[in-house]
PDB file of C-alpha atoms in Angstrom:
ATOM      1  CA  UNK S 270      85.034 116.209 -53.351  1.00 41.00           C
ATOM      2  CA  UNK S 271      83.599 113.840 -56.126  1.00 49.00           C
ATOM      3  CA  UNK S 272      84.505 114.817 -59.634  1.00 48.00           C
ATOM      4  CA  UNK S 273      83.228 111.941 -61.484  1.00 58.00           C
ATOM      5  CA  UNK S 274      80.380 112.810 -63.748  1.00 74.00           C
ATOM      6  CA  UNK S 275      77.551 110.164 -63.932  1.00 85.00           C
ATOM      7  CA  UNK S 276      74.737 111.376 -66.065  1.00 90.00           C
ATOM      8  CA  UNK S 277      71.483 109.681 -65.938  1.00 90.00           C
ATOM      9  CA  UNK S 278      71.947 108.294 -69.243  1.00 91.00           C
ATOM     10  CA  UNK S 279      75.335 106.589 -68.231  1.00 91.00           C
ATOM     11  CA  UNK S 280      73.746 105.332 -64.807  1.00 93.00           C
ATOM     12  CA  UNK S 281      71.108 103.684 -66.656  1.00 94.00           C
ATOM     13  CA  UNK S 282      73.542 101.537 -68.774  1.00 94.00           C
ATOM     14  CA  UNK S 283      75.689 100.887 -65.642  1.00 95.00           C
ATOM     15  CA  UNK S 284      72.852 100.292 -63.088  1.00 95.00           C
ATOM     16  CA  UNK S 285      71.198  97.495 -65.247  1.00 96.00           C
ATOM     17  CA  UNK S 286      73.558  94.595 -64.611  1.00 96.00           C
ATOM     18  CA  UNK S 287      73.845  95.500 -60.883  1.00 96.00           C
ATOM     19  CA  UNK S 288      70.081  95.692 -60.616  1.00 97.00           C
ATOM     20  CA  UNK S 289      69.972  92.200 -62.168  1.00 97.00           C
ATOM     21  CA  UNK S 290      72.596  90.884 -60.061  1.00 97.00           C
ATOM     22  CA  UNK S 291      71.469  92.043 -56.782  1.00 97.00           C
ATOM     23  CA  UNK S 292      67.782  91.050 -57.635  1.00 97.00           C
ATOM     24  CA  UNK S 293      68.601  87.705 -58.904  1.00 96.00           C
ATOM     25  CA  UNK S 294      70.672  87.026 -55.542  1.00 96.00           C
ATOM     26  CA  UNK S 295      67.600  87.870 -53.624  1.00 97.00           C
ATOM     27  CA  UNK S 296      65.071  85.729 -55.280  1.00 97.00           C
ATOM     28  CA  UNK S 297      67.571  82.819 -55.354  1.00 95.00           C
ATOM     29  CA  UNK S 298      68.247  82.885 -51.958  1.00 94.00           C
ATOM     30  CA  UNK S 299      64.326  82.895 -51.708  1.00 94.00           C
ATOM     31  CA  UNK S 300      64.135  79.778 -53.734  1.00 92.00           C
ATOM     32  CA  UNK S 301      66.628  77.777 -51.616  1.00 93.00           C
ATOM     33  CA  UNK S 302      65.572  79.480 -48.162  1.00 91.00           C
ATOM     34  CA  UNK S 303      62.128  78.121 -48.240  1.00 94.00           C
ATOM     35  CA  UNK S 304      60.495  79.384 -51.576  1.00 95.00           C
ATOM     36  CA  UNK S 305      60.664  75.989 -53.502  1.00 95.00           C
ATOM     37  CA  UNK S 306      59.218  74.383 -50.651  1.00 96.00           C
ATOM     38  CA  UNK S 307      56.464  76.836 -50.349  1.00 97.00           C
ATOM     39  CA  UNK S 308      55.624  76.694 -54.028  1.00 96.00           C
ATOM     40  CA  UNK S 309      55.377  73.034 -53.921  1.00 97.00           C
ATOM     41  CA  UNK S 310      52.911  73.105 -50.879  1.00 97.00           C
ATOM     42  CA  UNK S 311      50.601  75.238 -53.217  1.00 97.00           C
ATOM     43  CA  UNK S 312      50.938  73.086 -56.609  1.00 97.00           C
ATOM     44  CA  UNK S 313      54.244  74.043 -57.906  1.00 96.00           C
ATOM     45  CA  UNK S 314      55.565  76.658 -60.267  1.00 95.00           C
ATOM     46  CA  UNK S 315      52.804  75.331 -62.713  1.00 96.00           C
ATOM     47  CA  UNK S 316      50.058  76.578 -60.147  1.00 97.00           C
ATOM     48  CA  UNK S 317      51.857  79.755 -58.974  1.00 96.00           C
ATOM     49  CA  UNK S 318      54.445  80.923 -61.162  1.00 96.00           C
ATOM     50  CA  UNK S 319      52.787  84.183 -62.257  1.00 97.00           C
ATOM     51  CA  UNK S 320      51.893  84.895 -58.827  1.00 97.00           C
ATOM     52  CA  UNK S 321      55.599  85.233 -57.893  1.00 97.00           C
ATOM     53  CA  UNK S 322      56.108  87.401 -61.111  1.00 97.00           C
ATOM     54  CA  UNK S 323      53.190  89.699 -60.427  1.00 98.00           C
ATOM     55  CA  UNK S 324      53.411  89.716 -56.602  1.00 97.00           C
ATOM     56  CA  UNK S 325      53.995  93.563 -56.306  1.00 95.00           C
ATOM     57  CA  UNK S 326      50.726  94.241 -57.558  1.00 97.00           C
ATOM     58  CA  UNK S 327      48.614  91.124 -56.792  1.00 98.00           C
ATOM     59  CA  UNK S 328      49.559  90.975 -53.176  1.00 97.00           C
ATOM     60  CA  UNK S 329      47.627  94.301 -52.725  1.00 97.00           C
ATOM     61  CA  UNK S 330      43.968  94.077 -51.680  1.00 95.00           C
ATOM     62  CA  UNK S 331      41.902  93.976 -54.911  1.00 94.00           C
ATOM     63  CA  UNK S 332      45.261  94.235 -56.740  1.00 97.00           C
ATOM     64  CA  UNK S 333      44.705  93.518 -60.641  1.00 97.00           C
ATOM     65  CA  UNK S 334      46.902  93.251 -63.595  1.00 98.00           C
ATOM     66  CA  UNK S 335      45.282  94.305 -66.869  1.00 96.00           C
ATOM     67  CA  UNK S 336      45.437  92.178 -70.159  1.00 96.00           C
ATOM     68  CA  UNK S 337      47.916  94.602 -71.986  1.00 96.00           C
ATOM     69  CA  UNK S 338      50.081  94.963 -68.821  1.00 96.00           C
ATOM     70  CA  UNK S 339      50.475  91.126 -68.411  1.00 97.00           C
ATOM     71  CA  UNK S 340      51.187  90.902 -72.202  1.00 96.00           C
ATOM     72  CA  UNK S 341      54.101  93.421 -71.475  1.00 97.00           C
ATOM     73  CA  UNK S 342      55.452  91.284 -68.890  1.00 97.00           C
ATOM     74  CA  UNK S 343      55.349  88.309 -70.631  1.00 97.00           C
ATOM     75  CA  UNK S 344      56.320  89.781 -73.970  1.00 96.00           C
ATOM     76  CA  UNK S 345      59.077  87.553 -74.805  1.00 95.00           C
ATOM     77  CA  UNK S 346      57.103  84.274 -74.178  1.00 95.00           C
ATOM     78  CA  UNK S 347      54.984  82.277 -76.709  1.00 95.00           C
ATOM     79  CA  UNK S 348      51.404  83.705 -76.299  1.00 95.00           C
ATOM     80  CA  UNK S 349      49.709  80.221 -76.665  1.00 97.00           C
ATOM     81  CA  UNK S 350      52.291  78.706 -74.016  1.00 97.00           C
ATOM     82  CA  UNK S 351      51.648  81.906 -71.775  1.00 97.00           C
ATOM     83  CA  UNK S 352      47.769  81.294 -72.265  1.00 97.00           C
ATOM     84  CA  UNK S 353      47.973  77.670 -71.296  1.00 98.00           C
ATOM     85  CA  UNK S 354      50.126  78.407 -68.270  1.00 98.00           C
ATOM     86  CA  UNK S 355      47.580  80.970 -67.026  1.00 98.00           C
ATOM     87  CA  UNK S 356      44.632  78.583 -67.694  1.00 98.00           C
ATOM     88  CA  UNK S 357      46.360  75.957 -65.571  1.00 98.00           C
ATOM     89  CA  UNK S 358      47.063  78.643 -62.451  1.00 98.00           C
ATOM     90  CA  UNK S 359      43.296  79.569 -62.870  1.00 98.00           C
ATOM     91  CA  UNK S 360      42.422  75.852 -62.836  1.00 98.00           C
ATOM     92  CA  UNK S 361      44.570  75.410 -59.562  1.00 98.00           C
ATOM     93  CA  UNK S 362      42.591  78.194 -57.817  1.00 98.00           C
ATOM     94  CA  UNK S 363      45.530  80.616 -57.593  1.00 98.00           C
ATOM     95  CA  UNK S 364      44.582  83.083 -60.231  1.00 98.00           C
ATOM     96  CA  UNK S 365      41.345  84.721 -61.208  1.00 98.00           C
ATOM     97  CA  UNK S 366      40.831  85.899 -64.869  1.00 97.00           C
ATOM     98  CA  UNK S 367      38.294  88.155 -65.879  1.00 96.00           C
ATOM     99  CA  UNK S 368      36.577  88.224 -69.414  1.00 95.00           C
ATOM    100  CA  UNK S 369      38.901  91.094 -70.509  1.00 94.00           C
ATOM    101  CA  UNK S 370      42.209  89.220 -69.533  1.00 94.00           C
ATOM    102  CA  UNK S 371      42.690  90.921 -66.133  1.00 97.00           C
ATOM    103  CA  UNK S 372      44.456  88.707 -63.533  1.00 98.00           C
ATOM    104  CA  UNK S 373      44.040  89.045 -59.757  1.00 98.00           C
ATOM    105  CA  UNK S 374      44.917  86.496 -56.939  1.00 98.00           C
ATOM    106  CA  UNK S 375      42.349  84.440 -55.401  1.00 98.00           C
ATOM    107  CA  UNK S 376      41.949  83.919 -51.644  1.00 98.00           C
ATOM    108  CA  UNK S 377      44.430  80.957 -51.827  1.00 98.00           C
ATOM    109  CA  UNK S 378      46.622  82.890 -54.291  1.00 98.00           C
ATOM    110  CA  UNK S 379      46.634  85.738 -51.669  1.00 98.00           C
ATOM    111  CA  UNK S 380      47.675  83.363 -48.767  1.00 98.00           C
ATOM    112  CA  UNK S 381      50.539  82.187 -50.899  1.00 98.00           C
ATOM    113  CA  UNK S 382      51.923  85.790 -51.439  1.00 98.00           C
ATOM    114  CA  UNK S 383      51.770  86.563 -47.859  1.00 97.00           C
ATOM    115  CA  UNK S 384      53.693  83.504 -47.174  1.00 97.00           C
ATOM    116  CA  UNK S 385      56.170  84.360 -49.971  1.00 97.00           C
ATOM    117  CA  UNK S 386      56.722  87.701 -48.350  1.00 97.00           C
ATOM    118  CA  UNK S 387      57.528  86.113 -45.215  1.00 97.00           C
ATOM    119  CA  UNK S 388      60.248  84.007 -46.813  1.00 97.00           C
ATOM    120  CA  UNK S 389      61.556  86.944 -48.815  1.00 98.00           C
ATOM    121  CA  UNK S 390      62.059  88.728 -45.489  1.00 97.00           C
ATOM    122  CA  UNK S 391      63.854  85.884 -43.663  1.00 97.00           C
ATOM    123  CA  UNK S 392      66.210  85.256 -46.589  1.00 97.00           C
ATOM    124  CA  UNK S 393      66.992  89.003 -47.590  1.00 97.00           C
ATOM    125  CA  UNK S 394      67.846  89.715 -43.870  1.00 97.00           C
ATOM    126  CA  UNK S 395      70.326  86.828 -43.883  1.00 97.00           C
ATOM    127  CA  UNK S 396      71.773  87.750 -47.212  1.00 97.00           C
ATOM    128  CA  UNK S 397      72.281  91.344 -46.621  1.00 97.00           C
ATOM    129  CA  UNK S 398      73.122  91.181 -42.749  1.00 97.00           C
ATOM    130  CA  UNK S 399      75.462  93.640 -41.683  1.00 97.00           C
ATOM    131  CA  UNK S 400      74.503  96.206 -44.671  1.00 98.00           C
ATOM    132  CA  UNK S 401      71.492  97.685 -42.839  1.00 97.00           C
ATOM    133  CA  UNK S 402      72.580 101.442 -43.748  1.00 98.00           C
ATOM    134  CA  UNK S 403      73.230 100.573 -47.340  1.00 98.00           C
ATOM    135  CA  UNK S 404      70.013  98.577 -47.770  1.00 98.00           C
ATOM    136  CA  UNK S 405      68.172 101.637 -46.104  1.00 98.00           C
ATOM    137  CA  UNK S 406      69.827 104.102 -48.637  1.00 98.00           C
ATOM    138  CA  UNK S 407      68.982 102.023 -51.455  1.00 98.00           C
ATOM    139  CA  UNK S 408      65.257 101.736 -50.462  1.00 98.00           C
ATOM    140  CA  UNK S 409      64.976 105.369 -50.284  1.00 98.00           C
ATOM    141  CA  UNK S 410      66.715 106.201 -53.551  1.00 98.00           C
ATOM    142  CA  UNK S 411      64.874 103.315 -55.344  1.00 98.00           C
ATOM    143  CA  UNK S 412      61.635 104.768 -53.805  1.00 98.00           C
ATOM    144  CA  UNK S 413      62.278 108.224 -55.315  1.00 98.00           C
ATOM    145  CA  UNK S 414      63.191 106.775 -58.749  1.00 98.00           C
ATOM    146  CA  UNK S 415      60.132 104.685 -59.027  1.00 98.00           C
ATOM    147  CA  UNK S 416      57.942 107.457 -57.863  1.00 97.00           C
ATOM    148  CA  UNK S 417      59.450 109.867 -60.460  1.00 97.00           C
ATOM    149  CA  UNK S 418      59.328 107.124 -63.056  1.00 96.00           C
ATOM    150  CA  UNK S 419      55.456 106.954 -62.533  1.00 95.00           C
ATOM    151  CA  UNK S 420      55.102 110.927 -62.633  1.00 94.00           C
ATOM    152  CA  UNK S 421      56.956 110.770 -65.866  1.00 93.00           C
ATOM    153  CA  UNK S 422      54.740 107.731 -67.424  1.00 91.00           C
ATOM    154  CA  UNK S 423      51.705 109.806 -66.431  1.00 87.00           C
ATOM    155  CA  UNK S 424      53.064 112.931 -67.874  1.00 85.00           C
ATOM    156  CA  UNK S 425      54.371 111.233 -71.054  1.00 79.00           C
ATOM    157  CA  UNK S 426      51.190 109.060 -71.601  1.00 71.00           C
ATOM    158  CA  UNK S 427      52.448 105.629 -70.774  1.00 65.00           C
ATOM    159  CA  UNK S 428      51.572 103.214 -73.664  1.00 69.00           C
ATOM    160  CA  UNK S 429      49.038 100.529 -73.491  1.00 66.00           C
ATOM    161  CA  UNK S 430      50.932  97.431 -72.502  1.00 78.00           C
ATOM    162  CA  UNK S 431      53.496  98.809 -70.124  1.00 94.00           C
ATOM    163  CA  UNK S 432      54.762  96.290 -67.573  1.00 96.00           C
ATOM    164  CA  UNK S 433      56.167  98.887 -65.481  1.00 97.00           C
ATOM    165  CA  UNK S 434      52.902 100.797 -64.823  1.00 95.00           C
ATOM    166  CA  UNK S 435      51.035  97.485 -64.778  1.00 95.00           C
ATOM    167  CA  UNK S 436      53.227  96.376 -61.550  1.00 96.00           C
ATOM    168  CA  UNK S 437      54.217  99.815 -59.885  1.00 96.00           C
ATOM    169  CA  UNK S 438      54.113 101.119 -57.389  1.00 95.00           C
ATOM    170  CA  UNK S 439      54.938  97.892 -55.387  1.00 97.00           C
ATOM    171  CA  UNK S 440      52.387  96.944 -52.864  1.00 97.00           C
ATOM    172  CA  UNK S 441      54.362  97.708 -49.393  1.00 97.00           C
ATOM    173  CA  UNK S 442      51.892  97.720 -46.406  1.00 96.00           C
ATOM    174  CA  UNK S 443      53.198  99.295 -43.119  1.00 96.00           C
ATOM    175  CA  UNK S 444      55.830  96.941 -41.280  1.00 96.00           C
ATOM    176  CA  UNK S 445      57.175  95.566 -44.715  1.00 97.00           C
ATOM    177  CA  UNK S 446      61.107  94.561 -44.025  1.00 98.00           C
ATOM    178  CA  UNK S 447      63.724  96.591 -45.554  1.00 98.00           C
ATOM    179  CA  UNK S 448      65.025  93.615 -47.452  1.00 98.00           C
ATOM    180  CA  UNK S 449      61.463  92.956 -48.967  1.00 98.00           C
ATOM    181  CA  UNK S 450      61.277  96.558 -49.985  1.00 98.00           C
ATOM    182  CA  UNK S 451      64.642  96.705 -51.703  1.00 98.00           C
ATOM    183  CA  UNK S 452      63.978  93.234 -53.444  1.00 98.00           C
ATOM    184  CA  UNK S 453      60.464  94.275 -54.912  1.00 98.00           C
ATOM    185  CA  UNK S 454      61.679  97.681 -55.791  1.00 98.00           C
ATOM    186  CA  UNK S 455      64.733  96.238 -57.642  1.00 98.00           C
ATOM    187  CA  UNK S 456      62.185  93.866 -59.533  1.00 98.00           C
ATOM    188  CA  UNK S 457      59.837  96.765 -60.233  1.00 98.00           C
ATOM    189  CA  UNK S 458      62.811  98.872 -61.786  1.00 97.00           C
ATOM    190  CA  UNK S 459      63.808  96.022 -63.810  1.00 98.00           C
ATOM    191  CA  UNK S 460      60.365  96.473 -65.803  1.00 97.00           C
ATOM    192  CA  UNK S 461      60.924 100.030 -66.044  1.00 97.00           C
ATOM    193  CA  UNK S 462      63.987  99.116 -68.022  1.00 97.00           C
ATOM    194  CA  UNK S 463      62.291  96.342 -69.766  1.00 97.00           C
ATOM    195  CA  UNK S 464      59.632  98.700 -71.100  1.00 96.00           C
ATOM    196  CA  UNK S 465      62.454 101.147 -72.490  1.00 96.00           C
ATOM    197  CA  UNK S 466      63.974  97.927 -74.138  1.00 97.00           C
ATOM    198  CA  UNK S 467      60.906  97.202 -75.887  1.00 96.00           C
ATOM    199  CA  UNK S 468      60.431 100.641 -77.051  1.00 95.00           C
ATOM    200  CA  UNK S 469      64.025 100.723 -78.232  1.00 97.00           C
ATOM    201  CA  UNK S 470      63.883  97.689 -80.235  1.00 97.00           C
ATOM    202  CA  UNK S 471      60.344  98.217 -81.783  1.00 96.00           C
ATOM    203  CA  UNK S 472      61.779 101.759 -82.878  1.00 96.00           C
ATOM    204  CA  UNK S 473      64.529  99.819 -84.677  1.00 97.00           C
ATOM    205  CA  UNK S 474      62.038  97.562 -86.425  1.00 97.00           C
ATOM    206  CA  UNK S 475      62.325  94.592 -84.352  1.00 97.00           C
ATOM    207  CA  UNK S 476      60.009  92.108 -82.628  1.00 96.00           C
ATOM    208  CA  UNK S 477      60.337  90.234 -79.371  1.00 95.00           C
ATOM    209  CA  UNK S 478      61.565  87.257 -81.173  1.00 94.00           C
ATOM    210  CA  UNK S 479      63.989  88.812 -83.812  1.00 96.00           C
ATOM    211  CA  UNK S 480      65.585  90.862 -81.076  1.00 96.00           C
ATOM    212  CA  UNK S 481      65.983  87.853 -78.882  1.00 93.00           C
ATOM    213  CA  UNK S 482      67.888  86.356 -81.845  1.00 94.00           C
ATOM    214  CA  UNK S 483      69.891  89.510 -82.529  1.00 94.00           C
ATOM    215  CA  UNK S 484      73.623  88.492 -82.445  1.00 94.00           C
ATOM    216  CA  UNK S 485      75.922  91.016 -80.700  1.00 94.00           C
ATOM    217  CA  UNK S 486      77.272  93.744 -82.927  1.00 96.00           C
ATOM    218  CA  UNK S 487      76.764  97.428 -83.682  1.00 96.00           C
ATOM    219  CA  UNK S 488      72.758  97.069 -83.911  1.00 97.00           C
ATOM    220  CA  UNK S 489      72.515  95.540 -80.635  1.00 96.00           C
ATOM    221  CA  UNK S 490      74.884  98.017 -79.185  1.00 96.00           C
ATOM    222  CA  UNK S 491      72.470 100.983 -80.727  1.00 97.00           C
ATOM    223  CA  UNK S 492      69.511  99.327 -79.192  1.00 97.00           C
ATOM    224  CA  UNK S 493      71.049  99.101 -75.823  1.00 96.00           C
ATOM    225  CA  UNK S 494      72.189 102.863 -76.002  1.00 96.00           C
ATOM    226  CA  UNK S 495      68.712 103.739 -77.041  1.00 97.00           C
ATOM    227  CA  UNK S 496      67.271 101.719 -74.209  1.00 97.00           C
ATOM    228  CA  UNK S 497      69.623 103.641 -71.789  1.00 97.00           C
ATOM    229  CA  UNK S 498      68.554 106.906 -73.248  1.00 96.00           C
ATOM    230  CA  UNK S 499      64.762 106.010 -72.799  1.00 95.00           C
ATOM    231  CA  UNK S 500      65.197 104.579 -69.123  1.00 96.00           C
ATOM    232  CA  UNK S 501      67.626 107.671 -68.123  1.00 96.00           C
ATOM    233  CA  UNK S 502      64.610 110.125 -67.055  1.00 95.00           C
ATOM    234  CA  UNK S 503      63.922 108.429 -63.938  1.00 96.00           C
ATOM    235  CA  UNK S 504      67.299 108.900 -62.498  1.00 96.00           C
ATOM    236  CA  UNK S 505      67.437 112.596 -62.804  1.00 95.00           C
ATOM    237  CA  UNK S 506      65.583 112.863 -59.826  1.00 97.00           C
ATOM    238  CA  UNK S 507      68.863 111.937 -58.000  1.00 96.00           C
ATOM    239  CA  UNK S 508      71.823 114.075 -57.601  1.00 95.00           C
ATOM    240  CA  UNK S 509      75.055 112.939 -59.152  1.00 93.00           C
ATOM    241  CA  UNK S 510      76.465 111.952 -55.842  1.00 94.00           C
ATOM    242  CA  UNK S 511      73.304 109.757 -55.130  1.00 96.00           C
ATOM    243  CA  UNK S 512      73.712 108.104 -58.406  1.00 95.00           C
ATOM    244  CA  UNK S 513      77.212 107.182 -57.671  1.00 95.00           C
ATOM    245  CA  UNK S 514      76.252 106.085 -54.127  1.00 96.00           C
ATOM    246  CA  UNK S 515      73.576 103.922 -55.642  1.00 97.00           C
ATOM    247  CA  UNK S 516      75.965 102.148 -57.836  1.00 96.00           C
ATOM    248  CA  UNK S 517      78.546 101.653 -55.178  1.00 97.00           C
ATOM    249  CA  UNK S 518      75.827 100.330 -52.709  1.00 98.00           C
ATOM    250  CA  UNK S 519      74.325  97.617 -55.227  1.00 97.00           C
ATOM    251  CA  UNK S 520      78.035  96.685 -55.999  1.00 96.00           C
ATOM    252  CA  UNK S 521      78.796  96.199 -52.202  1.00 96.00           C
ATOM    253  CA  UNK S 522      75.752  94.210 -51.563  1.00 96.00           C
ATOM    254  CA  UNK S 523      76.661  90.298 -51.322  1.00 91.00           C
ATOM    255  CA  UNK S 524      74.831  88.183 -53.815  1.00 77.00           C
TER     256      UNK S 524
END
């Protein structure tokens, strides 16, 4: 019988690096497994970089990311540089930008995202081969966490400029392979923590630039602990055993 107490708050802190590691492994495999070549066929990262970042929403028919949501996704970037990058992707015919700043994929952009999903399906199947049960458990658990996080966001009134609500729930048409489900659910969960982190450093009187320059020390530790507290609510939908299993499954996946 499991006697380890893993509260949602503790899980949030322990899970963040595990989520990052697994997600980055999947995305890196995608780049090496055909994603880089695919990107070049569509003009390279200059033409399609934000489509990759926003794929969980823009791949959906009619999918749109509003201006405040996009600003939250890119909160650590220089606004002028971000604007210029979007200008180029619009000029390449990959993104459509409405007067209010909302972004959607063009027909060409949607075709790129369809092919990107195929690449991710192939590489994650290979990367996580032999771990079907573990992947299935993670997909199911993450689905519950993301759904509950959206419920909480609705109940609490997600602030204007939430990266998580801009990109969640991820677009998952029937037949989406388990590896793609896992990759995209992990990516969406990272934005949930990113919003919690932004709320924590804002409450501490920081901006995106000042917190990025903050050295290791008590103040940074305090911000991370507050981030854990703010991110923890979504994990209360899982039992203590399910929290441990999620952490163990992520640790066991290659990458």
